[in-house]
Amino acid sequence: MTYQYWNEKIETMPRDDLEKLQLARLKDTVGFALRTPFYQKRLGEAGVKSPDDIRSLADLARIPFTTKHDLRDGFPYGFLAVPREEVVRLHASSGTTGAPTTIYFNAGDIDRWTAYVARCIYGTGCTKSDVFQNMITYGLFTGGLGFHAGGERVGMLVIPSGAGNTTRQFRLMQDFGTTVLHATPSFLLHVESRMREEGVARESLRLKRAFAGAEPYSEDTRRRIEELLHIDVYNSYGLSEMNGPGVAFECQEKKGLHLWEDGYLAEIIDPESCESAAEGQSGELVLTCLCREATPILRYRTRDLTAFYTGPCACGRTHRRIRRITGRSDDMLIINGVNVFPSQIEEVIMAMREVGNNYLIEIEKDGVLDRLSVKIEVTPESFSDDTRPLNALKEKIRRTLQASITINPRVELHESGSLPVSEGKAVRVRDKRPKDV
Ligand code: AMP
Ligand code: ZN
């Protein structure tokens, strides 16, 4: 196979040189971090008062972890390292409607991020003759604008179609001869079933490959999409705290995702003991962003579970590969690619006085997509045989939940005492999706 590199020197850099580069960038990043109120305190307490206190990559261990909780506490500007006037963009985690984890970028940050996404796209064989349909949510979520900019940087014709509306997606694919797609794996499966339903002939399309990410999926699911759509599917991993897409991506070997170590310093730890996991062992990925000035984030606990591949990759890239993400070490749910914490749902429903004491969150497959149902007990006073007030309440809960978590749940109201009560720790979430990862 012939491989194409976006930046051959960096992508195939000998490990020694790569580590020197990482150390220099880590020191720079610590310098930026020390300008933020959050890290001034956190690093100060750990005895890191200047970038010169970091003398080797081993000194990373002196830096405390940063959690999503810390980011929330630091909202809005606790992690900002540059003057507000220098900031040109912000993004947030999917499923959040505002506050919690906001990341700021200056012009240089956007430029560097775009180059990482371009590196991923180019490494799968894309060129400027490709037509790229970006079927993912635009907006605060990083997947839309991140891939959009990366695609343009490669020189492809980018169609900012956004997610949803399959009929229009087919029309765009046919009208402009789309060759490359980006979507969540579940949306790709949905597209395929709608194609059959609507009688769109595969031969009328020029599809070659797709990038699929934002949610966990198995090797079997990848193969299924590849066979059904006759395309190559590449796994794409990223998170808003580390800019978004462009953190780790499969090369044409499709044996693990190269994590771009010149931009992101990776560790894998045991989520319980927080000790470094043994070589090749599964654990939680911890990332330090080495390519962003406006919002430096050090040793971020991603909560994503993976392991490093050992040994080199046939493509010649020297950046280590991670295995596809198998799950999370916290209770975050990913529903059709959108992050949802059970606590977000609880906050909304428990604030309503009509709501009783018990509720149950259920996620199941509806065809290839995920469906979220929230079953809620109402207080005896609010329960009646008259369905009108109950329907109005149901609609109010549905709307408020949708505004908070950005996805549309199915709401069911139940009489007080009718939902199952678990002995011991309450079971509030039932994830009935098949676990095939
Ligand atoms: P967000 O900050 O909204 O971009 O969400 C990031 C989270 O989405 C990650 O921490 C992962 O849990 C999940 N995620 C993103 N890409 C993948 C992928 N390729 N496989 C599994 N999970 C993913
Ligand atoms: Zn490779």
Short mmCIF file of C-alpha atoms and ligand atoms in Angstrom, two decimals:
data_model
loop_
_atom_site.label_atom_id
_atom_site.label_comp_id
_atom_site.label_asym_id
_atom_site.label_seq_id
_atom_site.Cartn_x
_atom_site.Cartn_y
_atom_site.Cartn_z
CA MET A 1 0.00 0.00 0.00
CA THR A 2 1.19 3.54 -0.63
CA TYR A 3 0.56 5.92 2.19
CA GLN A 4 0.15 9.65 1.95
CA TYR A 5 1.26 11.85 4.84
CA TRP A 6 0.02 15.36 5.51
CA ASN A 7 3.20 16.18 7.42
CA GLU A 8 5.64 13.32 6.84
CA LYS A 9 8.40 14.72 9.03
CA ILE A 10 6.14 14.94 12.08
CA GLU A 11 4.08 11.81 11.41
CA THR A 12 7.12 9.57 11.01
CA MET A 13 9.38 11.37 13.49
CA PRO A 14 11.69 9.10 15.51
CA ARG A 15 10.34 8.64 19.06
CA ASP A 16 13.32 10.42 20.66
CA ASP A 17 12.72 13.55 18.62
CA LEU A 18 8.98 13.31 19.19
CA GLU A 19 9.52 13.21 22.94
CA LYS A 20 11.84 16.23 22.78
CA LEU A 21 9.13 18.10 20.92
CA GLN A 22 6.56 17.02 23.49
CA LEU A 23 8.71 18.25 26.36
CA ALA A 24 9.20 21.66 24.74
CA ARG A 25 5.48 21.97 24.06
CA LEU A 26 4.57 20.75 27.53
CA LYS A 27 6.72 23.50 29.03
CA ASP A 28 5.05 26.08 26.80
CA THR A 29 1.63 24.77 27.80
CA VAL A 30 2.51 24.89 31.50
CA GLY A 31 3.58 28.50 30.88
CA PHE A 32 0.13 29.29 29.48
CA ALA A 33 -1.57 27.32 32.25
CA LEU A 34 0.19 29.39 34.89
CA ARG A 35 -1.62 32.43 33.53
CA THR A 36 -5.03 30.96 34.36
CA PRO A 37 -6.62 31.40 37.79
CA PHE A 38 -7.36 27.67 38.02
CA TYR A 39 -3.86 26.36 37.31
CA GLN A 40 -2.07 29.13 39.17
CA LYS A 41 -3.63 27.67 42.29
CA ARG A 42 -3.60 23.98 41.32
CA LEU A 43 -0.03 23.94 39.98
CA GLY A 44 1.18 26.22 42.75
CA GLU A 45 -0.06 23.74 45.35
CA ALA A 46 1.81 20.98 43.51
CA GLY A 47 5.04 23.01 43.58
CA VAL A 48 5.06 23.77 39.84
CA LYS A 49 5.61 27.52 39.76
CA SER A 50 7.33 27.96 36.41
CA PRO A 51 7.71 25.99 33.16
CA ASP A 52 11.32 25.32 34.20
CA ASP A 53 10.03 23.11 37.00
CA ILE A 54 9.21 20.61 34.23
CA ARG A 55 12.58 19.14 33.28
CA SER A 56 11.55 15.88 31.67
CA LEU A 57 8.37 14.15 30.53
CA ALA A 58 8.53 12.18 33.78
CA ASP A 59 7.78 15.46 35.60
CA LEU A 60 4.30 15.26 34.12
CA ALA A 61 3.51 13.05 37.12
CA ARG A 62 3.93 16.14 39.35
CA ILE A 63 0.96 17.78 37.67
CA PRO A 64 -2.45 16.95 39.23
CA PHE A 65 -5.24 15.58 37.04
CA THR A 66 -7.95 17.88 35.69
CA THR A 67 -11.55 16.64 35.63
CA LYS A 68 -14.79 17.70 33.97
CA HIS A 69 -15.84 18.85 37.42
CA ASP A 70 -12.85 21.23 37.54
CA LEU A 71 -13.83 22.65 34.15
CA ARG A 72 -17.33 23.31 35.42
CA ASP A 73 -16.02 24.96 38.57
CA GLY A 74 -13.79 27.14 36.42
CA PHE A 75 -16.66 28.33 34.24
CA PRO A 76 -16.65 30.78 32.53
CA TYR A 77 -13.10 32.13 32.44
CA GLY A 78 -11.13 30.18 35.04
CA PHE A 79 -9.17 28.35 32.32
CA LEU A 80 -8.59 31.29 30.00
CA ALA A 81 -4.88 31.96 29.44
CA VAL A 82 -4.97 34.80 26.91
CA PRO A 83 -6.69 38.20 26.92
CA ARG A 84 -10.39 37.85 26.11
CA GLU A 85 -9.87 40.05 23.01
CA GLU A 86 -7.59 37.38 21.53
CA VAL A 87 -10.31 34.71 21.63
CA VAL A 88 -12.03 34.14 18.29
CA ARG A 89 -14.24 31.08 18.95
CA LEU A 90 -15.71 28.88 21.65
CA HIS A 91 -17.03 25.34 21.59
CA ALA A 92 -18.68 23.10 24.16
CA SER A 93 -19.24 19.44 24.76
CA SER A 94 -22.15 17.89 22.84
CA GLY A 95 -25.35 17.66 24.84
CA THR A 96 -24.61 20.80 26.78
CA THR A 97 -26.67 23.85 26.10
CA GLY A 98 -24.24 26.35 27.51
CA ALA A 99 -22.12 26.57 30.57
CA PRO A 100 -20.45 23.36 31.67
CA THR A 101 -17.33 22.75 29.60
CA THR A 102 -16.49 25.62 27.35
CA ILE A 103 -13.24 25.73 25.40
CA TYR A 104 -11.84 28.97 23.94
CA PHE A 105 -9.61 29.24 20.88
CA ASN A 106 -7.41 32.01 19.55
CA ALA A 107 -6.69 32.23 15.81
CA GLY A 108 -3.53 30.12 16.14
CA ASP A 109 -5.41 27.44 18.09
CA ILE A 110 -8.00 27.11 15.32
CA ASP A 111 -5.24 26.96 12.75
CA ARG A 112 -3.37 24.18 14.57
CA TRP A 113 -6.56 22.21 15.31
CA THR A 114 -7.53 22.38 11.64
CA ALA A 115 -4.14 20.99 10.64
CA TYR A 116 -4.65 17.94 12.91
CA VAL A 117 -8.04 17.23 11.36
CA ALA A 118 -6.54 17.67 7.86
CA ARG A 119 -3.77 15.22 8.81
CA CYS A 120 -6.39 12.61 9.76
CA ILE A 121 -8.46 13.10 6.61
CA TYR A 122 -5.48 13.13 4.25
CA GLY A 123 -4.05 9.97 5.85
CA THR A 124 -7.10 7.98 4.71
CA GLY A 125 -6.33 8.80 1.08
CA CYS A 126 -8.54 11.86 0.52
CA THR A 127 -7.40 14.51 -1.97
CA LYS A 128 -8.76 17.72 -3.38
CA SER A 129 -10.73 15.82 -5.99
CA ASP A 130 -12.98 14.47 -3.21
CA VAL A 131 -16.43 15.80 -2.34
CA PHE A 132 -16.99 15.69 1.39
CA GLN A 133 -20.46 15.68 2.93
CA ASN A 134 -20.24 16.53 6.62
CA MET A 135 -23.39 14.89 8.01
CA ILE A 136 -22.82 15.85 11.63
CA THR A 137 -24.19 18.53 13.93
CA TYR A 138 -22.77 22.01 13.45
CA GLY A 139 -22.91 24.54 16.27
CA LEU A 140 -21.32 24.34 19.70
CA PHE A 141 -20.39 20.70 19.05
CA THR A 142 -16.91 20.50 17.56
CA GLY A 143 -17.59 17.78 14.98
CA GLY A 144 -19.27 20.07 12.46
CA LEU A 145 -16.93 23.03 12.20
CA GLY A 146 -13.84 20.92 13.05
CA PHE A 147 -14.26 18.52 10.15
CA HIS A 148 -15.52 21.30 7.92
CA ALA A 149 -12.31 23.27 8.32
CA GLY A 150 -10.12 20.14 8.06
CA GLY A 151 -11.84 19.11 4.84
CA GLU A 152 -11.32 22.56 3.33
CA ARG A 153 -7.67 22.53 4.40
CA VAL A 154 -7.19 19.28 2.46
CA GLY A 155 -8.84 21.06 -0.46
CA MET A 156 -11.90 18.90 -0.77
CA LEU A 157 -15.24 20.36 -1.81
CA VAL A 158 -17.03 20.48 1.55
CA ILE A 159 -20.83 20.24 1.77
CA PRO A 160 -21.94 21.46 5.22
CA SER A 161 -25.08 19.34 5.20
CA GLY A 162 -25.27 18.84 8.96
CA ALA A 163 -27.00 15.86 10.59
CA GLY A 164 -30.48 14.49 9.89
CA ASN A 165 -32.84 14.86 6.91
CA THR A 166 -31.81 11.77 4.97
CA THR A 167 -33.85 12.61 1.87
CA ARG A 168 -31.96 15.86 1.44
CA GLN A 169 -28.68 14.06 2.19
CA PHE A 170 -29.33 11.64 -0.72
CA ARG A 171 -30.15 14.53 -3.03
CA LEU A 172 -26.88 16.27 -2.14
CA MET A 173 -24.92 13.05 -2.62
CA GLN A 174 -26.42 12.58 -6.07
CA ASP A 175 -26.27 16.20 -7.20
CA PHE A 176 -22.65 16.80 -6.21
CA GLY A 177 -21.16 13.31 -6.48
CA THR A 178 -20.22 13.00 -2.81
CA THR A 179 -17.29 10.63 -2.28
CA VAL A 180 -16.61 11.03 1.46
CA LEU A 181 -18.98 11.16 4.45
CA HIS A 182 -18.63 12.05 8.09
CA ALA A 183 -21.32 10.95 10.56
CA THR A 184 -21.92 8.97 13.71
CA PRO A 185 -21.85 5.22 13.02
CA SER A 186 -25.54 4.98 13.96
CA PHE A 187 -26.46 7.69 11.47
CA LEU A 188 -24.52 5.87 8.74
CA LEU A 189 -26.56 2.73 9.43
CA HIS A 190 -29.72 4.81 9.42
CA VAL A 191 -28.74 6.34 6.06
CA GLU A 192 -28.29 2.86 4.65
CA SER A 193 -31.70 1.63 5.76
CA ARG A 194 -33.39 4.80 4.47
CA MET A 195 -31.60 4.35 1.16
CA ARG A 196 -33.23 0.98 0.77
CA GLU A 197 -36.63 2.29 1.88
CA GLU A 198 -36.51 5.22 -0.52
CA GLY A 199 -35.14 3.11 -3.36
CA VAL A 200 -31.93 5.10 -3.76
CA ALA A 201 -29.66 2.89 -5.86
CA ARG A 202 -26.14 2.51 -4.48
CA GLU A 203 -24.85 2.81 -8.07
CA SER A 204 -26.32 6.32 -8.31
CA LEU A 205 -23.80 7.40 -5.63
CA ARG A 206 -20.03 7.77 -5.80
CA LEU A 207 -19.29 7.07 -2.13
CA LYS A 208 -15.80 5.77 -1.30
CA ARG A 209 -15.24 6.26 2.40
CA ALA A 210 -16.66 7.59 5.65
CA PHE A 211 -15.34 8.88 8.96
CA ALA A 212 -17.36 7.61 11.91
CA GLY A 213 -17.01 8.72 15.50
CA ALA A 214 -18.49 10.62 18.44
CA GLU A 215 -19.80 7.38 20.00
CA PRO A 216 -18.44 3.90 20.69
CA TYR A 217 -19.00 1.19 18.11
CA SER A 218 -17.61 -2.25 17.47
CA GLU A 219 -15.45 -3.74 14.76
CA ASP A 220 -18.54 -5.69 13.65
CA THR A 221 -20.52 -2.49 13.22
CA ARG A 222 -17.71 -1.00 11.15
CA ARG A 223 -17.68 -4.07 8.92
CA ARG A 224 -21.43 -3.97 8.59
CA ILE A 225 -21.43 -0.35 7.42
CA GLU A 226 -18.56 -1.06 5.03
CA GLU A 227 -20.33 -4.02 3.47
CA LEU A 228 -23.75 -2.40 3.26
CA LEU A 229 -22.54 0.86 1.76
CA HIS A 230 -19.46 -0.53 -0.08
CA ILE A 231 -17.18 2.04 1.49
CA ASP A 232 -14.12 2.23 3.75
CA VAL A 233 -14.98 3.35 7.28
CA TYR A 234 -12.38 5.06 9.50
CA ASN A 235 -12.73 5.49 13.24
CA SER A 236 -12.41 9.10 14.39
CA TYR A 237 -11.82 10.00 18.04
CA GLY A 238 -11.79 13.35 19.76
CA LEU A 239 -13.38 15.38 22.51
CA SER A 240 -14.15 19.03 22.96
CA GLU A 241 -11.70 19.40 25.85
CA MET A 242 -8.91 18.42 23.40
CA ASN A 243 -10.27 20.70 20.63
CA GLY A 244 -12.64 18.11 19.18
CA PRO A 245 -11.98 15.72 16.28
CA GLY A 246 -8.37 15.23 15.23
CA VAL A 247 -6.99 13.67 18.43
CA ALA A 248 -6.74 10.08 17.18
CA PHE A 249 -7.67 8.53 13.84
CA GLU A 250 -7.20 5.34 11.92
CA CYS A 251 -4.72 5.17 9.08
CA GLN A 252 -5.31 2.93 6.07
CA GLU A 253 -4.15 -0.10 8.07
CA LYS A 254 -7.25 0.29 10.32
CA LYS A 255 -5.52 -1.36 13.26
CA GLY A 256 -6.01 1.14 16.03
CA LEU A 257 -6.11 4.93 15.98
CA HIS A 258 -2.87 6.94 15.77
CA LEU A 259 -2.98 9.47 18.57
CA TRP A 260 -1.18 12.60 17.40
CA GLU A 261 1.47 12.82 20.07
CA ASP A 262 3.00 16.08 18.88
CA GLY A 263 -0.31 17.73 19.85
CA TYR A 264 -1.69 15.53 22.63
CA LEU A 265 0.28 13.88 25.42
CA ALA A 266 -1.38 10.57 26.27
CA GLU A 267 -1.33 8.39 29.37
CA ILE A 268 -3.47 5.39 30.29
CA ILE A 269 -4.29 4.95 33.96
CA ASP A 270 -6.20 2.60 36.20
CA PRO A 271 -9.37 4.64 36.86
CA GLU A 272 -9.55 3.38 40.46
CA SER A 273 -5.97 3.71 41.69
CA CYS A 274 -4.99 6.41 39.14
CA GLU A 275 -1.67 4.58 38.70
CA SER A 276 -0.27 4.28 35.23
CA ALA A 277 -1.59 1.10 33.52
CA ALA A 278 0.92 -1.53 32.42
CA GLU A 279 2.00 -1.43 28.77
CA GLY A 280 -0.86 -2.64 26.56
CA GLN A 281 -3.31 -2.85 29.47
CA SER A 282 -6.73 -1.30 29.25
CA GLY A 283 -7.51 1.79 31.33
CA GLU A 284 -8.68 5.38 31.20
CA LEU A 285 -7.13 7.73 28.70
CA VAL A 286 -5.63 10.90 30.19
CA LEU A 287 -4.72 13.67 27.77
CA THR A 288 -2.74 16.90 27.90
CA CYS A 289 -3.38 19.36 25.09
CA LEU A 290 -0.03 20.54 23.69
CA CYS A 291 -1.38 22.64 20.83
CA ARG A 292 -3.68 25.21 22.39
CA GLU A 293 -2.86 28.53 24.02
CA ALA A 294 -6.24 30.04 24.94
CA THR A 295 -7.45 27.13 27.09
CA PRO A 296 -4.57 24.97 28.34
CA ILE A 297 -5.75 21.69 29.85
CA LEU A 298 -3.30 19.40 31.61
CA ARG A 299 -3.75 15.70 32.37
CA TYR A 300 -7.45 15.65 31.55
CA ARG A 301 -9.29 12.54 32.70
CA THR A 302 -11.28 11.71 29.57
CA ARG A 303 -13.10 8.79 31.24
CA ASP A 304 -12.75 6.92 27.95
CA LEU A 305 -11.50 3.35 28.26
CA THR A 306 -8.88 2.07 25.82
CA ALA A 307 -5.37 0.58 25.63
CA PHE A 308 -2.22 1.30 23.64
CA TYR A 309 -1.29 -1.06 20.84
CA THR A 310 2.26 -2.24 21.24
CA GLY A 311 4.59 -2.36 18.27
CA PRO A 312 4.95 -0.23 15.16
CA CYS A 313 2.32 0.32 12.46
CA ALA A 314 2.93 -0.77 8.87
CA CYS A 315 2.12 2.74 7.66
CA GLY A 316 5.40 4.07 9.08
CA ARG A 317 3.82 6.58 11.45
CA THR A 318 5.55 6.60 14.81
CA HIS A 319 2.69 8.00 16.87
CA ARG A 320 1.26 5.37 19.19
CA ARG A 321 -2.08 3.80 18.43
CA ILE A 322 -5.02 3.36 20.82
CA ARG A 323 -7.66 0.67 20.55
CA ARG A 324 -11.21 1.65 19.73
CA ILE A 325 -12.92 3.08 22.82
CA THR A 326 -14.82 0.34 24.64
CA GLY A 327 -16.74 2.42 27.16
CA ARG A 328 -16.48 5.00 29.93
CA SER A 329 -15.35 4.93 33.52
CA ASP A 330 -18.17 7.27 34.55
CA ASP A 331 -21.94 7.24 34.04
CA MET A 332 -22.03 9.46 30.94
CA LEU A 333 -24.37 8.10 28.27
CA ILE A 334 -23.81 8.67 24.58
CA ILE A 335 -27.17 8.77 22.82
CA ASN A 336 -26.99 9.10 19.04
CA GLY A 337 -23.59 10.72 19.51
CA VAL A 338 -24.77 13.23 22.11
CA ASN A 339 -23.35 13.16 25.63
CA VAL A 340 -25.91 12.97 28.40
CA PHE A 341 -25.30 12.65 32.12
CA PRO A 342 -28.15 11.06 34.12
CA SER A 343 -27.72 13.95 36.58
CA GLN A 344 -28.80 16.43 33.86
CA ILE A 345 -32.09 14.57 33.51
CA GLU A 346 -32.56 14.30 37.26
CA GLU A 347 -31.99 18.02 37.70
CA VAL A 348 -34.74 18.90 35.24
CA ILE A 349 -37.39 16.50 36.45
CA MET A 350 -36.81 16.84 40.16
CA ALA A 351 -37.22 20.61 39.88
CA MET A 352 -40.88 20.04 38.96
CA ARG A 353 -43.26 19.85 41.89
CA GLU A 354 -45.62 17.46 40.09
CA VAL A 355 -42.88 14.85 39.89
CA GLY A 356 -42.79 12.13 42.54
CA ASN A 357 -39.83 10.26 43.96
CA ASN A 358 -38.95 7.65 41.43
CA TYR A 359 -37.89 7.72 37.82
CA LEU A 360 -36.14 5.49 35.33
CA ILE A 361 -34.06 6.34 32.30
CA GLU A 362 -34.12 3.76 29.52
CA ILE A 363 -32.10 3.68 26.32
CA GLU A 364 -32.83 1.17 23.62
CA LYS A 365 -32.37 0.69 19.92
CA ASP A 366 -35.17 1.84 17.65
CA GLY A 367 -33.99 0.43 14.35
CA VAL A 368 -30.38 1.52 14.19
CA LEU A 369 -30.81 4.73 16.18
CA ASP A 370 -30.92 5.10 19.96
CA ARG A 371 -34.10 6.04 21.73
CA LEU A 372 -34.23 7.65 25.16
CA SER A 373 -37.27 7.13 27.36
CA VAL A 374 -37.76 8.72 30.74
CA LYS A 375 -40.34 7.05 32.96
CA ILE A 376 -41.46 9.30 35.74
CA GLU A 377 -43.72 8.84 38.74
CA VAL A 378 -45.97 11.80 39.46
CA THR A 379 -47.22 12.80 42.91
CA PRO A 380 -50.62 11.38 43.96
CA GLU A 381 -52.08 14.92 43.80
CA SER A 382 -51.01 15.33 40.18
CA PHE A 383 -52.23 11.93 39.07
CA SER A 384 -55.81 11.70 37.86
CA ASP A 385 -58.05 9.91 35.42
CA ASP A 386 -58.31 13.08 33.40
CA THR A 387 -55.62 12.72 30.76
CA ARG A 388 -55.52 16.38 29.72
CA PRO A 389 -53.46 17.79 32.60
CA LEU A 390 -51.21 14.73 32.47
CA ASN A 391 -50.60 15.19 28.77
CA ALA A 392 -49.79 18.84 29.34
CA LEU A 393 -47.33 17.88 32.09
CA LYS A 394 -45.75 15.24 29.86
CA GLU A 395 -45.26 17.80 27.12
CA LYS A 396 -43.79 20.32 29.56
CA ILE A 397 -41.29 17.74 30.83
CA ARG A 398 -40.39 16.66 27.30
CA ARG A 399 -39.77 20.24 26.17
CA THR A 400 -37.73 21.18 29.24
CA LEU A 401 -35.64 18.02 28.95
CA GLN A 402 -35.02 18.60 25.27
CA ALA A 403 -33.90 22.16 25.98
CA SER A 404 -31.45 20.88 28.56
CA ILE A 405 -29.96 17.78 26.94
CA THR A 406 -30.54 18.71 23.26
CA ILE A 407 -32.18 15.39 22.41
CA ASN A 408 -35.86 14.61 22.28
CA PRO A 409 -36.86 12.02 24.88
CA ARG A 410 -40.01 9.96 25.05
CA VAL A 411 -41.67 10.78 28.39
CA GLU A 412 -43.95 8.36 30.24
CA LEU A 413 -45.85 9.32 33.37
CA HIS A 414 -46.61 6.70 35.99
CA GLU A 415 -48.66 6.54 39.16
CA SER A 416 -46.76 6.99 42.39
CA GLY A 417 -45.27 3.69 43.60
CA SER A 418 -45.62 1.89 40.27
CA LEU A 419 -42.03 1.95 38.99
CA PRO A 420 -39.74 -0.80 40.26
CA VAL A 421 -37.88 0.04 43.45
CA SER A 422 -34.48 -1.52 43.79
CA GLU A 423 -33.23 -2.73 47.11
CA GLY A 424 -30.01 -0.93 47.94
CA LYS A 425 -28.56 1.51 45.44
CA ALA A 426 -31.23 2.93 43.15
CA VAL A 427 -30.96 1.81 39.54
CA ARG A 428 -31.93 4.89 37.57
CA VAL A 429 -30.54 3.94 34.19
CA ARG A 430 -31.31 0.89 32.10
CA ASP A 431 -29.21 0.78 28.98
CA LYS A 432 -30.87 -1.92 26.89
CA ARG A 433 -28.72 -1.40 23.80
CA PRO A 434 -26.84 -4.54 22.77
CA LYS A 435 -23.27 -4.45 24.04
CA ASP A 436 -21.26 -5.67 21.10
CA VAL A 437 -18.07 -3.66 21.53
P1 AMP B 1 -17.62 15.79 22.84
O1 AMP B 1 -16.83 16.50 23.89
O2 AMP B 1 -19.03 16.21 22.80
O3 AMP B 1 -16.95 15.84 21.51
O4 AMP B 1 -17.66 14.25 23.28
C1 AMP B 1 -16.47 13.52 23.41
C2 AMP B 1 -16.74 12.10 23.83
O5 AMP B 1 -17.39 11.37 22.77
C3 AMP B 1 -15.47 11.33 24.10
O6 AMP B 1 -14.94 11.60 25.38
C4 AMP B 1 -15.94 9.91 23.93
O7 AMP B 1 -16.60 9.44 25.10
C5 AMP B 1 -16.95 10.01 22.80
N1 AMP B 1 -16.32 9.67 21.51
C6 AMP B 1 -15.85 10.51 20.57
N2 AMP B 1 -15.34 9.82 19.51
C7 AMP B 1 -15.48 8.50 19.80
C8 AMP B 1 -15.13 7.28 19.12
N3 AMP B 1 -14.57 7.27 17.92
N4 AMP B 1 -15.41 6.13 19.76
C9 AMP B 1 -15.99 6.12 20.97
N5 AMP B 1 -16.34 7.21 21.66
C10 AMP B 1 -16.10 8.41 21.07
ZN ZN B 2 -0.70 3.44 10.77
#
